[in-house]
Coordinates of C-alpha atoms and ligand atoms in Angstrom, one line a residue:
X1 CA -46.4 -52.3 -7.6
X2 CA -44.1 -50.4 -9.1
X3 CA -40.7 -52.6 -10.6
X4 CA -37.5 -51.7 -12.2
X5 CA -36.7 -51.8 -16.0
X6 CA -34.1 -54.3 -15.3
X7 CA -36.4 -56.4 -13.3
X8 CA -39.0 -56.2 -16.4
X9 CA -36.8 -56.9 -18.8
X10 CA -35.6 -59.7 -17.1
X11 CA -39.5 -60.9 -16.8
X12 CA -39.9 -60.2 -20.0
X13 CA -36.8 -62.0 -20.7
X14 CA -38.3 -65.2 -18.8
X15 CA -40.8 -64.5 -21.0
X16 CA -39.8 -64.8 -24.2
X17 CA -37.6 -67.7 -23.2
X18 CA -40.5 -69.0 -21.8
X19 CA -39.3 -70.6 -18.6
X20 CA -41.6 -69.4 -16.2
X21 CA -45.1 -67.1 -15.4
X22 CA -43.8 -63.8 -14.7
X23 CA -45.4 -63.7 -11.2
X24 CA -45.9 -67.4 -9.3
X25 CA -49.7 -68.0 -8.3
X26 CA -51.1 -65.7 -11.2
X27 CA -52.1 -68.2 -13.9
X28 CA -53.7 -65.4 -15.9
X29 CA -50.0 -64.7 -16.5
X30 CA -48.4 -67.8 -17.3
X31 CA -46.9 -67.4 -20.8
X32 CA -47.5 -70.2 -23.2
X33 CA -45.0 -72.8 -23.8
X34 CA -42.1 -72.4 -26.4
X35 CA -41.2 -74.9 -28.5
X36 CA -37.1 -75.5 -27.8
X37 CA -35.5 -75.6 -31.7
X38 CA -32.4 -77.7 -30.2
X39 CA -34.7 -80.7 -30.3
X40 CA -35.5 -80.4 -33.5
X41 CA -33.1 -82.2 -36.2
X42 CA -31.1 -79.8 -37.8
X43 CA -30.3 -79.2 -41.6
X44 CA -32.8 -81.0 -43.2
X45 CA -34.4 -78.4 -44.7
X46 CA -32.5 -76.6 -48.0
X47 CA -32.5 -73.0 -47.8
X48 CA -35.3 -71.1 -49.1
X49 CA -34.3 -68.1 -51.7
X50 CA -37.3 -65.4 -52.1
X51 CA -38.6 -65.6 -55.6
X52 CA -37.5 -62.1 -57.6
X53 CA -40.9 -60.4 -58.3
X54 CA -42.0 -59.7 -61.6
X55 CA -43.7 -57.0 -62.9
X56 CA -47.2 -56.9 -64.1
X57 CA -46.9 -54.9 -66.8
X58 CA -45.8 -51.0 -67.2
X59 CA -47.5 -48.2 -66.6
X60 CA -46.7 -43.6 -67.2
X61 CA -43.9 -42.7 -64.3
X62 CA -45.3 -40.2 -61.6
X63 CA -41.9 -38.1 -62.5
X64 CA -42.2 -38.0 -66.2
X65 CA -45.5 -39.4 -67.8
X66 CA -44.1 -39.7 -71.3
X67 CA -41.5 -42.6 -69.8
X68 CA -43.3 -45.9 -69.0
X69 CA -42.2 -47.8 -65.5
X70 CA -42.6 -51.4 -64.4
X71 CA -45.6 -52.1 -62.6
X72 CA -45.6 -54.5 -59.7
X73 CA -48.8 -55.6 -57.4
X74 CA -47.7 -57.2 -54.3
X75 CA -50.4 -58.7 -52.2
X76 CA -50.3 -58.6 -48.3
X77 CA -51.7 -62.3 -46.8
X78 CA -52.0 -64.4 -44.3
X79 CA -50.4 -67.6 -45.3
X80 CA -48.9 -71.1 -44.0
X81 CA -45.6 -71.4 -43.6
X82 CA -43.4 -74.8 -43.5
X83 CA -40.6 -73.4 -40.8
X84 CA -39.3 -76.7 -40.5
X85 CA -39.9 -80.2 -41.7
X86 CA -41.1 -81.5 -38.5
X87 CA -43.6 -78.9 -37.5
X88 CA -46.6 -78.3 -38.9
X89 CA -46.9 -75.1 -41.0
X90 CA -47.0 -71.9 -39.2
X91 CA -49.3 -68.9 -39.9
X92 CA -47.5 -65.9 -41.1
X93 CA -48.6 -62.5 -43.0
X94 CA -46.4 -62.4 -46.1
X95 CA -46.0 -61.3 -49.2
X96 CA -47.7 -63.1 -52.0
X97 CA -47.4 -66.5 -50.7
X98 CA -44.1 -66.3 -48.8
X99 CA -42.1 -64.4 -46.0
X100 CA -39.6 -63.3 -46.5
X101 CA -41.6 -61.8 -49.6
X102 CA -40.1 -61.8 -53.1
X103 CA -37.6 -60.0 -53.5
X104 CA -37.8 -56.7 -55.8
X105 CA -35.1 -56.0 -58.4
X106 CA -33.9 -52.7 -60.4
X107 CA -31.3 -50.8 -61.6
X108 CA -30.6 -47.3 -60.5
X109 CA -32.3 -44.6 -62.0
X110 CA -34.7 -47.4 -63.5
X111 CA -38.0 -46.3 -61.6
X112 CA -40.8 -48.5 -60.9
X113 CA -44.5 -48.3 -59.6
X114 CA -45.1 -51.2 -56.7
X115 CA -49.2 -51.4 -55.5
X116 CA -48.9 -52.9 -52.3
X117 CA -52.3 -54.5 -51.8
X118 CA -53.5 -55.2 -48.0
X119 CA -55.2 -58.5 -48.4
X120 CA -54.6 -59.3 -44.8
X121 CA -57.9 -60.9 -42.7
X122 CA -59.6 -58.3 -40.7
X123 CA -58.0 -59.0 -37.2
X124 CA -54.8 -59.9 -35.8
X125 CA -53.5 -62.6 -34.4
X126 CA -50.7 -61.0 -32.2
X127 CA -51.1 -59.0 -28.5
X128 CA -51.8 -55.3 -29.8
X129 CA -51.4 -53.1 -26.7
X130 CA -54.1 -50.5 -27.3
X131 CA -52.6 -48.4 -24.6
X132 CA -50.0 -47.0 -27.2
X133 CA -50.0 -44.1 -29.7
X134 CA -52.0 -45.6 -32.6
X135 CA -52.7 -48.5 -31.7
X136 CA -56.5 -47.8 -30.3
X137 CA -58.6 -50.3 -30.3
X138 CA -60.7 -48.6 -32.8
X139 CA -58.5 -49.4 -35.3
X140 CA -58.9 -52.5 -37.8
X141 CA -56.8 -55.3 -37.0
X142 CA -55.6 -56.0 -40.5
X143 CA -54.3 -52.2 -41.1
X144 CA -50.1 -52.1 -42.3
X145 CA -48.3 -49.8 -44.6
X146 CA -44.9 -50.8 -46.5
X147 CA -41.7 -48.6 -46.1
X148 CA -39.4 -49.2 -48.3
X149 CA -35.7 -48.7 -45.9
X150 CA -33.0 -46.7 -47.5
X151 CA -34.9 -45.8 -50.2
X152 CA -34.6 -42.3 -51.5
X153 CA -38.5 -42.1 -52.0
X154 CA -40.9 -38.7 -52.3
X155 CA -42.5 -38.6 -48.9
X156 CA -46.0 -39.5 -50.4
X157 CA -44.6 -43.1 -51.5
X158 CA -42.4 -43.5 -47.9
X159 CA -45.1 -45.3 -46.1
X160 CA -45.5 -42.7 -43.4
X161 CA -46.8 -44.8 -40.2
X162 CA -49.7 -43.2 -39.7
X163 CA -50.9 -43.5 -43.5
X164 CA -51.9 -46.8 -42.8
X165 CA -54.6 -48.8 -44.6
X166 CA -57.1 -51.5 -44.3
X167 CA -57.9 -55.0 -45.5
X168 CA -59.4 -54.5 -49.2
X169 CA -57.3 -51.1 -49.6
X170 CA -54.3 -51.0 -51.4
X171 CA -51.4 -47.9 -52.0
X172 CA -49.6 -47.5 -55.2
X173 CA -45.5 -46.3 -54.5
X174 CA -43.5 -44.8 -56.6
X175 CA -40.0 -45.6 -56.3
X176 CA -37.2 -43.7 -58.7
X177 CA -34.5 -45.7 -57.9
X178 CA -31.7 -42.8 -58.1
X179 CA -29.4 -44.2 -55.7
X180 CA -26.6 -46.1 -55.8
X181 CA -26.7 -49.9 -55.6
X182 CA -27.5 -51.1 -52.2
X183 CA -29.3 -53.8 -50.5
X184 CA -32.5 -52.4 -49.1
X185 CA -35.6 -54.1 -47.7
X186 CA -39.3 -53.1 -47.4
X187 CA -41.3 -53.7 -44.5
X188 CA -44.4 -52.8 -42.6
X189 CA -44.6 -49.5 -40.5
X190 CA -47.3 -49.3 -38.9
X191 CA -48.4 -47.0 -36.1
X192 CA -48.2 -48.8 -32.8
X193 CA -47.8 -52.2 -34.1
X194 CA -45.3 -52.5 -36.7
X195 CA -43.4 -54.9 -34.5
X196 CA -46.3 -57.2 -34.6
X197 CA -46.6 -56.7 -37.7
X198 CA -43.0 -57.5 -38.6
X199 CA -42.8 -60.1 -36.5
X200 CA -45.4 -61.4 -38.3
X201 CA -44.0 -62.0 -41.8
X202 CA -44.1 -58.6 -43.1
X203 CA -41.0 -57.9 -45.0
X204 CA -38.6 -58.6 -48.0
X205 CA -35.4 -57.4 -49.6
X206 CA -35.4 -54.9 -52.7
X207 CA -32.4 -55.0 -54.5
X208 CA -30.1 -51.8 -56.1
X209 CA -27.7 -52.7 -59.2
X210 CA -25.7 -49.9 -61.2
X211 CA -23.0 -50.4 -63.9
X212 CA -20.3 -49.2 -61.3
X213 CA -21.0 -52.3 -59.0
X214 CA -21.4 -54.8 -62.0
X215 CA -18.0 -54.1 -63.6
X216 CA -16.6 -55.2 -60.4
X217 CA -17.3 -58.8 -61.4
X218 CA -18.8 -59.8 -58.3
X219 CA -20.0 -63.1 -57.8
X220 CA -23.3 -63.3 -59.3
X221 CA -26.5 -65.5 -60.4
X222 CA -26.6 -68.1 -58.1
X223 CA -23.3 -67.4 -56.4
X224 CA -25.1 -63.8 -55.3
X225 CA -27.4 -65.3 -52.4
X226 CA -29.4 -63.3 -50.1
X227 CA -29.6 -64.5 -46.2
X228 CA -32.5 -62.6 -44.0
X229 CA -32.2 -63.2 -40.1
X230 CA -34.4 -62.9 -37.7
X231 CA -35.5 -64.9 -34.1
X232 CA -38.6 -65.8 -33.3
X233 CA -40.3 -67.9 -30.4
X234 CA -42.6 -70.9 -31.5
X235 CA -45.7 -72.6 -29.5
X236 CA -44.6 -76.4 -29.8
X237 CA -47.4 -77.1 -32.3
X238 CA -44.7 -74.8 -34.5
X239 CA -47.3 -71.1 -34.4
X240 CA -45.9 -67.7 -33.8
X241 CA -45.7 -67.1 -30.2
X242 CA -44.9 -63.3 -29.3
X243 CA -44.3 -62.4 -25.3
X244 CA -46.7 -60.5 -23.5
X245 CA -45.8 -58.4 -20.2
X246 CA -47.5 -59.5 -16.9
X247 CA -50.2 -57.1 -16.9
X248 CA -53.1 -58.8 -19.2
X249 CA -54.2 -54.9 -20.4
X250 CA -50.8 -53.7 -21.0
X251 CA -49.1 -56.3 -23.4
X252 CA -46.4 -54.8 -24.7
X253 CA -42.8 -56.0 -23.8
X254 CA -39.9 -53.3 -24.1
X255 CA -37.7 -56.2 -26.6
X256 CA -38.6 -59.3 -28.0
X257 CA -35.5 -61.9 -28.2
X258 CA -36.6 -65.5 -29.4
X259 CA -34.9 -69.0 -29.1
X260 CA -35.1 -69.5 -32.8
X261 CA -32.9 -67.9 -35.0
X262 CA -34.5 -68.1 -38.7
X263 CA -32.8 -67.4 -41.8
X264 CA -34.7 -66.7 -45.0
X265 CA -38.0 -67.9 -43.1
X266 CA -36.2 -71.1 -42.0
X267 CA -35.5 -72.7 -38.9
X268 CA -31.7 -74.8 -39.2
X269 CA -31.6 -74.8 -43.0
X270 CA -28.7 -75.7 -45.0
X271 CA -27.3 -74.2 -48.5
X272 CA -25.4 -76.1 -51.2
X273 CA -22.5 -74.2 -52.1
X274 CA -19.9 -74.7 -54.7
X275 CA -16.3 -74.5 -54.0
X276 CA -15.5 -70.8 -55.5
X277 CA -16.6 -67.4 -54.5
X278 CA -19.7 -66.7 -53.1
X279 CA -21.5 -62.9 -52.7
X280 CA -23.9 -63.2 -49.5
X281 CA -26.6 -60.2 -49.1
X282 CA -27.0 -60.4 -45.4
X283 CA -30.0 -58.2 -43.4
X284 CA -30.5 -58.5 -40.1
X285 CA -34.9 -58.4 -39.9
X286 CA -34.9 -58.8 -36.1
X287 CA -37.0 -56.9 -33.8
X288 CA -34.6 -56.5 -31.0
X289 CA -31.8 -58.7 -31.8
X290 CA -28.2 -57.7 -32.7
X291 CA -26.5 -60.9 -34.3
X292 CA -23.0 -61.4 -34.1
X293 CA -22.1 -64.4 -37.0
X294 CA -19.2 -66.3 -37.8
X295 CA -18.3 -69.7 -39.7
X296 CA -17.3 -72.6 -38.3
X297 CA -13.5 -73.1 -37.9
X298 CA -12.8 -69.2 -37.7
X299 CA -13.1 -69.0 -40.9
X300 CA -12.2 -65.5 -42.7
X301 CA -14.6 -63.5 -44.9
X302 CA -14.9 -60.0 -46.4
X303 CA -17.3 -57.4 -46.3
X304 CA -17.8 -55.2 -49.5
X305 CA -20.6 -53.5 -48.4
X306 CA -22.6 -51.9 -46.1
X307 CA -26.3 -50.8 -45.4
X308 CA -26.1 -47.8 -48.6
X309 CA -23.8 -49.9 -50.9
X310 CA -20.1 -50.7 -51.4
X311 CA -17.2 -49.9 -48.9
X312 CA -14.1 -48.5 -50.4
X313 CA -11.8 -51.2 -49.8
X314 CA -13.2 -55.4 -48.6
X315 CA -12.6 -55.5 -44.5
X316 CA -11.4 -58.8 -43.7
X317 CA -13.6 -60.4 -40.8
X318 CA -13.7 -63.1 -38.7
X319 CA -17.3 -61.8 -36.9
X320 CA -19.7 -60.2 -38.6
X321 CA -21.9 -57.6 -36.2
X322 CA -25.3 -56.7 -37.4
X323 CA -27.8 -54.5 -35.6
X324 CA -31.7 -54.5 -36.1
X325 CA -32.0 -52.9 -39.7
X326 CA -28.6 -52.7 -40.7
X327 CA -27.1 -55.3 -43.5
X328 CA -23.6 -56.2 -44.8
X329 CA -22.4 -57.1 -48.5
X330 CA -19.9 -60.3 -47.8
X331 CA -17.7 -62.4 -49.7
X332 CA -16.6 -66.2 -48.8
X333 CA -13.8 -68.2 -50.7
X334 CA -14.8 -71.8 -50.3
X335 CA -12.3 -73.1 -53.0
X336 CA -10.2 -75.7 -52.0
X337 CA -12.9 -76.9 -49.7
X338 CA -15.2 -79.1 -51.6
X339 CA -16.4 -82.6 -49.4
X340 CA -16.4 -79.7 -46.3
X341 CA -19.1 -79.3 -44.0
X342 CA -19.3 -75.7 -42.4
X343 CA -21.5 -74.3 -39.9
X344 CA -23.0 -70.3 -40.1
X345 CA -23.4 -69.6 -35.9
X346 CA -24.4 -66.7 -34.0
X347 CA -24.0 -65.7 -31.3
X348 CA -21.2 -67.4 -29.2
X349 CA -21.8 -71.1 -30.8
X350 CA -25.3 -71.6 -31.7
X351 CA -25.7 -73.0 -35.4
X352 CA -28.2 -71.3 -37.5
X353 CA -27.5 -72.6 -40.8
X354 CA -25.4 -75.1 -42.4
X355 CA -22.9 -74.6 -45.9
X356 CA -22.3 -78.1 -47.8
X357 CA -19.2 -77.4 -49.9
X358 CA -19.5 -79.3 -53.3
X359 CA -16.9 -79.4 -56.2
X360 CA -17.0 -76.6 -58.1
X361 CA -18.9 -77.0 -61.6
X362 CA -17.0 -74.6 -64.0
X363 CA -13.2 -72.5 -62.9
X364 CA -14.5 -69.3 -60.7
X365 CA -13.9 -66.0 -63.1
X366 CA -15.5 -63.8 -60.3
X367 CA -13.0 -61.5 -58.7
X368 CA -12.7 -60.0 -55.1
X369 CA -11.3 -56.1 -56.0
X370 CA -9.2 -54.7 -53.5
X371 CA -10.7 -51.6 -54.4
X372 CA -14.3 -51.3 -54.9
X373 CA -15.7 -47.7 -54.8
X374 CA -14.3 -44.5 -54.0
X375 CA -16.0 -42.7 -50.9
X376 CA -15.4 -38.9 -50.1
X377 CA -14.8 -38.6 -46.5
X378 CA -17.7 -36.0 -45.2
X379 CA -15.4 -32.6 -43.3
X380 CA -17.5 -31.5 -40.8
X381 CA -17.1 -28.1 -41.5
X382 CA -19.7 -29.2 -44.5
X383 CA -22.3 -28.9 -41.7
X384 CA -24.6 -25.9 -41.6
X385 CA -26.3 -27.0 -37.9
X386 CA -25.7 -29.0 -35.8
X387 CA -28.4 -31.0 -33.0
X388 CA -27.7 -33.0 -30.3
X389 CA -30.5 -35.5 -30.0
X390 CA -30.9 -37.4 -26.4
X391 CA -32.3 -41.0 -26.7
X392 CA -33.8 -41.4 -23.0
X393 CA -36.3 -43.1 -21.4
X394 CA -38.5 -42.4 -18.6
X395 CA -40.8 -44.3 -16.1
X396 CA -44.8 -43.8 -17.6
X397 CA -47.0 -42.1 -14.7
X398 CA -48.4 -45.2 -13.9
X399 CA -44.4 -46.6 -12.7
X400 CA -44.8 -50.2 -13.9
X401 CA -43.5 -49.7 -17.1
X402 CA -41.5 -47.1 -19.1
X403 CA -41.6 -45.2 -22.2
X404 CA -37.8 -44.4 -24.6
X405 CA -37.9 -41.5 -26.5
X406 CA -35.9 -39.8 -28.6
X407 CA -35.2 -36.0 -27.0
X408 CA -37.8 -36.3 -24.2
X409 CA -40.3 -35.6 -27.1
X410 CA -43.2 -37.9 -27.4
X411 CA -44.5 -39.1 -30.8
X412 CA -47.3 -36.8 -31.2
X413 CA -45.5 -33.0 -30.7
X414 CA -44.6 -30.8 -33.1
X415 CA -41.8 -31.2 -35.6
X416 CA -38.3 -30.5 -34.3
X417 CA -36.2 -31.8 -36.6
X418 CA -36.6 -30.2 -39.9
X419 CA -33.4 -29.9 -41.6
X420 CA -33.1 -27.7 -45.0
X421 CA -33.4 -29.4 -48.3
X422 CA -29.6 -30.2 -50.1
X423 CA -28.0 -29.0 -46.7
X424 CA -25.7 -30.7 -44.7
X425 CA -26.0 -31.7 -41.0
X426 CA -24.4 -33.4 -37.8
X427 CA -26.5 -35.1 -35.7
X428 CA -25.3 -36.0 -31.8
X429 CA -26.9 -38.8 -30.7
X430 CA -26.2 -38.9 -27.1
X431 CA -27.3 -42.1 -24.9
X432 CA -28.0 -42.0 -22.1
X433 CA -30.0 -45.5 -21.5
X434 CA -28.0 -48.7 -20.6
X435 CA -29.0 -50.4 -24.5
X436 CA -27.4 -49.8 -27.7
X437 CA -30.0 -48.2 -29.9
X438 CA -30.0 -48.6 -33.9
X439 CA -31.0 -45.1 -35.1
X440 CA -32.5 -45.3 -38.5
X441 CA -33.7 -42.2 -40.9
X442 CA -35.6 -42.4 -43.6
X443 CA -35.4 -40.9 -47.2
X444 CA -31.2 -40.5 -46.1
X445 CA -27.8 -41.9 -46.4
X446 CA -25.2 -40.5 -43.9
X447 CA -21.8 -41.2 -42.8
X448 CA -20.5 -41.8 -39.0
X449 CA -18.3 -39.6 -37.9
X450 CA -17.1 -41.1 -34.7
X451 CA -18.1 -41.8 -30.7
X452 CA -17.5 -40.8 -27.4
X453 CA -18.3 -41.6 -23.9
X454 CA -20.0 -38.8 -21.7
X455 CA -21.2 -38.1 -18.3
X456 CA -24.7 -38.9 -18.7
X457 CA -25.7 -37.7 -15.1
X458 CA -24.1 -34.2 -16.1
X459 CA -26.2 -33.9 -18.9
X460 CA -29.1 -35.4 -18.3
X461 CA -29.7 -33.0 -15.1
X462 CA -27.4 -30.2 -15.7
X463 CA -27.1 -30.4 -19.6
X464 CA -23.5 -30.0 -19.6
X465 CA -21.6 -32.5 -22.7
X466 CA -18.4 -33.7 -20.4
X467 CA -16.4 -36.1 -22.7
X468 CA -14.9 -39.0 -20.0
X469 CA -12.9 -40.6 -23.5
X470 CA -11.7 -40.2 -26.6
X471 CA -13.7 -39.8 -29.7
X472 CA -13.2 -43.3 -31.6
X473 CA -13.9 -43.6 -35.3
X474 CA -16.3 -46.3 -37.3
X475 CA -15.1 -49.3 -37.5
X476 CA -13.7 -50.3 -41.1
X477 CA -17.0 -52.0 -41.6
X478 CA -19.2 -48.7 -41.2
X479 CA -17.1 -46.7 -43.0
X480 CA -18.8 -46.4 -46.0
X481 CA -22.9 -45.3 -46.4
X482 CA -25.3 -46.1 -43.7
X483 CA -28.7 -45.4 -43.1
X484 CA -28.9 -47.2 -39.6
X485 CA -26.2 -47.1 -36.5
X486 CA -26.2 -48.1 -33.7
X487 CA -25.2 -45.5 -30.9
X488 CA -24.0 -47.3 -28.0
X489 CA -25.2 -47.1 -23.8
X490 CA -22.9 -43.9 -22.7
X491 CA -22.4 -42.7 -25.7
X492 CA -22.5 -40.0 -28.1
X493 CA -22.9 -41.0 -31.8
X494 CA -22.0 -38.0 -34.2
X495 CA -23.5 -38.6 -37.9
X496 CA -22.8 -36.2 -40.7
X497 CA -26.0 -36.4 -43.7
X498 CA -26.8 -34.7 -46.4
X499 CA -30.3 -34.2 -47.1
X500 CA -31.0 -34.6 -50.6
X501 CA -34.1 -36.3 -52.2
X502 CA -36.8 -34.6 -51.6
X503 CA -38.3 -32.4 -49.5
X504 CA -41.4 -33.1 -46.9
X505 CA -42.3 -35.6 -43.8
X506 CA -40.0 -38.4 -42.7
X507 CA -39.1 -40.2 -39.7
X508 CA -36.3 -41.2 -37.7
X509 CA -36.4 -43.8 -34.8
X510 CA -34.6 -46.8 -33.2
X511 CA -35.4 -50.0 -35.3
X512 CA -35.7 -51.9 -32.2
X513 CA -39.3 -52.5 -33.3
X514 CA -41.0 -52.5 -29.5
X515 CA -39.0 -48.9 -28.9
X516 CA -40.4 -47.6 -32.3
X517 CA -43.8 -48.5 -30.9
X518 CA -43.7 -47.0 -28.1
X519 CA -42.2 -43.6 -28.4
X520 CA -39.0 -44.2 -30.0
X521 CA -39.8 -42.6 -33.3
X522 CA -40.6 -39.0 -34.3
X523 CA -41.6 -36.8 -37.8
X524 CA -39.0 -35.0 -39.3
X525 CA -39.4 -32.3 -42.4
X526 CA -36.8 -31.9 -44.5
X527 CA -37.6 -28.2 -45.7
X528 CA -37.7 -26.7 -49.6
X529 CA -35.9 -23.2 -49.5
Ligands
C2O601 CU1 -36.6 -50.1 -41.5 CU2 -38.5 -46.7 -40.5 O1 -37.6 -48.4 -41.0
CU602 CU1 -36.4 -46.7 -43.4
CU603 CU1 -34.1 -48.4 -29.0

């Protein structure tokens, strides 16, 4: 019987949260129990910082065989995780032997060769729903890829979804590094089951310095910490437990929220800070979850950067918004606050990590610039085309689920999007589903040039554009470099990007991982003229 895509969120909602079976009477349907985090004691567990990888040894660039590059093997495996000190270790896929894995460090310009190994055991442990593109049942259980996001990477070394490999295979990257210095991650991507595969541990943070940033005098060392978030949903014995929907051959759920908030693979941790200035790399890792955090007390921060690097100017924030994908470069002040206790929440209230402010062990010579890099404003006129881009969804044939897709255009068609090498574009996305969306492209930075609200009726069935508001500019804290945004229900997000790098196959989708696998993601060329 056919349902409503409210009505199955909210199951799958119930779901996730684990209340109750999606549909009373059908035991095949009754989702496991979920373990309930505010039970456990909080803040026992120090924060976990990802080890910085080190290379193997060196080996001839790809780009210039005369120059030789670092050389990194990184292993994909199944591993045991302690989430927390009360529950018995969880199985995760990570990197090396942790996940988050380590974390990859380099300078710009400073290319380096990373051999990502798939070590992973032959079948997964997650619900793959073979209905969807890729994800066949043929297919071996163990098969990921590694994208490196908002790298500017030759298309070959991009991890393109469908490039995926099996257990006992391995890919060698190449990675130049010309870019500016950023805060990117790499994570898995593949076909029809990267959300599983994400949510399974799959994922780390990669690291962007340049002499520009470092004679800012940021805090650095171990005043520069890292903090990855993500939710998750636990079994009480403390295992991964990932939602199902209520029909048993058609798992997939269309967004996964857990109970448990983790940060840096933790569940409640806390972090010993010193009373000075601290530099916070901040990623939100979540399949479907925006996070919205804020210290206790109302505490003010500033953000310095955003997803491609440093803003122009620190914004000064209370709440800090981040979007599946996207990340944020913040600075606290906790001088004058040694003996303090202060809480990291999301959401309204809800703790998800605790800072212990301890007396300062040497005077704090770090600075917080008031200017920290210049950014030229992109004029529209610099675009040579323009596209507007729907992000829709429709009902599948069968009616008891749906599908979202980015321009009515289905995974599988031909290329549409196929912008011209060192040329400049705008792209419209125009919404017109009732979710925000976080629109990511690959291989790109771009800028945000502003949104709208729009008559979605008129142009979803009469493709007229009728404005119904004012366009309103990015917010301070997306005004510099982005390489995800999120375009919001009723709206029409306009991005202006230059496509430089390389020329060949990318993709762009919504990094709400259960809308990437199922639709939400198509190729795009960028073309050599
Ligand atoms: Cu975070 Cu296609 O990537
Ligand atoms: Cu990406
Ligand atoms: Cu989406």
């Amino acid at each position: 019987m056919p349902i409503t895509r409210r009505e199955y969120l909210r199951r799958a909602g119930l779901l996730a949260a684990g209340f109750m079976s999606p549909q009373h009477g059908h035991q095949q349907h009754l989702a496991r129990p979920v373990l309930d985090p505010a039970k456990l004691s909080p803040f026992v567990d120090p924060l976990p910082i990802p080890a910085v990888a080190r290379p193997s040894g060196t080996r001839p660039s790809p780009a210039d065989p005369a120059i030789q590059i670092p050389y990194y093997r990184l292993a994909m495996r199944q591993i045991d995780s302690q989430i927390h000190r009360d529950l018995k270790p969880t199985r995760c896929w990570g990197i090396g032997s942790s996940s988050p894995g380590p974390t990859l460090e380099t300078r710009k310009g400073q290319g380096m060769l990373v051999e990502w190994a798939n070590e992973l055991p032959g079948a997964h442990f997650l619900p793959i729903d073979h209905r969807l593109h890729g994800a066949e049942s043929d297919k071996p259980g163990g098969r990921a890829i590694i994208h490196l996001h908002g790298g500017k990477v030759p298309p070959e070394s991009d991890g393109y979804p469908e490039d995926w490999y099996a257990p006992g295979k391995s890919a060698v990257y190449h990675y130049p590094n010309n870019q500016e210095a950023a805060l990117l991650w790499y994570h898995d991507h593949t076909m029809g089951i990267n959300r599983l595969n994400i949510f399974a541990g799959l994922l780390g943070l990669y690291i962007v310095r340049d002499p520009a940033e470092e004679s800012l005098n940021l805090p650095r060392g171990k005043y520069e910490v890292p903090l990855v978030f993500y939710d998750r949903s636990f079994d009480p014995d403390g295992q991964l437990n990932y939602p199902v929907s209520p029909v048993p051959a058609e798992p997939w759920v269309p967004e996964f929220f857990g109970n448990a908030v983790l940060v840096n693979g933790k569940l409640l941790p806390y972090l010993e800070v010193e009373a000075r200035k601290y530099r916070f790399r901040i990623l939100n890792a979540a399949n479907g979850r925006f996070i919205h955090l804020s210290l206790s007390g109302g505490q003010e921060f500033h953000q310095i950067g955003t997803d491609q690097g440093l803003l122009p100017a620190p914004v000064t924030l209370r709440q800090l918004s981040l979007a599946p994908g996207e990340r944020a470069d913040v600075i606290v002040e906790f001088s004058g606050q040694a003996g303090a206790t202060i809480t990291v929440n999301n959401d309204s209230l809800r703790p998800v990590m605790q800072l212990r402010v301890a007396r300062a062990t040497a005077g704090d010579t770090s600075a917080l610039p008031a200017a920290l890099r210049p950014i030229r404003r992109m004029a529209e006129t610099e675009a040579v085309k323009t596209r507007s881009l729907m992000l829709g969804e429709i009902d599948d044939l069968r009616g008891d689920s749906f599908t979202m897709l980015l321009n009515n255009t289905p995974w599988h068609a031909a290329v549409t999007e196929n912008p011209v090498l060192n040329s400049v574009e705008i792209w419209n996305l125009m919404n017109v589903t009732d979710d925000a969306h976080p629109i990511h492209l690959h291989l790109v930075r771009f800028q945000i040039l502003d949104r709208r609200r729009f008559n979605t009726f008129a142009y979803q069935n009469r493709d007229l554009v009728q404005y119904t508001g004012g366009a309103t500019p990015p917010e301070p804290c997306e005004a510099g470099w982005k390489d995800t945004v999120r375009a919001d229900p009723g709206m029409v997000t306009r991005i202006i990007i230059p496509f430089e790098g390389y020329a060949g196959r990318y993709v762009w989708h919504c990094h709400i991982l259960e809308h990437e696998d199922n639709e939400m993601m198509r190729p795009y060329d960028v073309i050599a003229r």
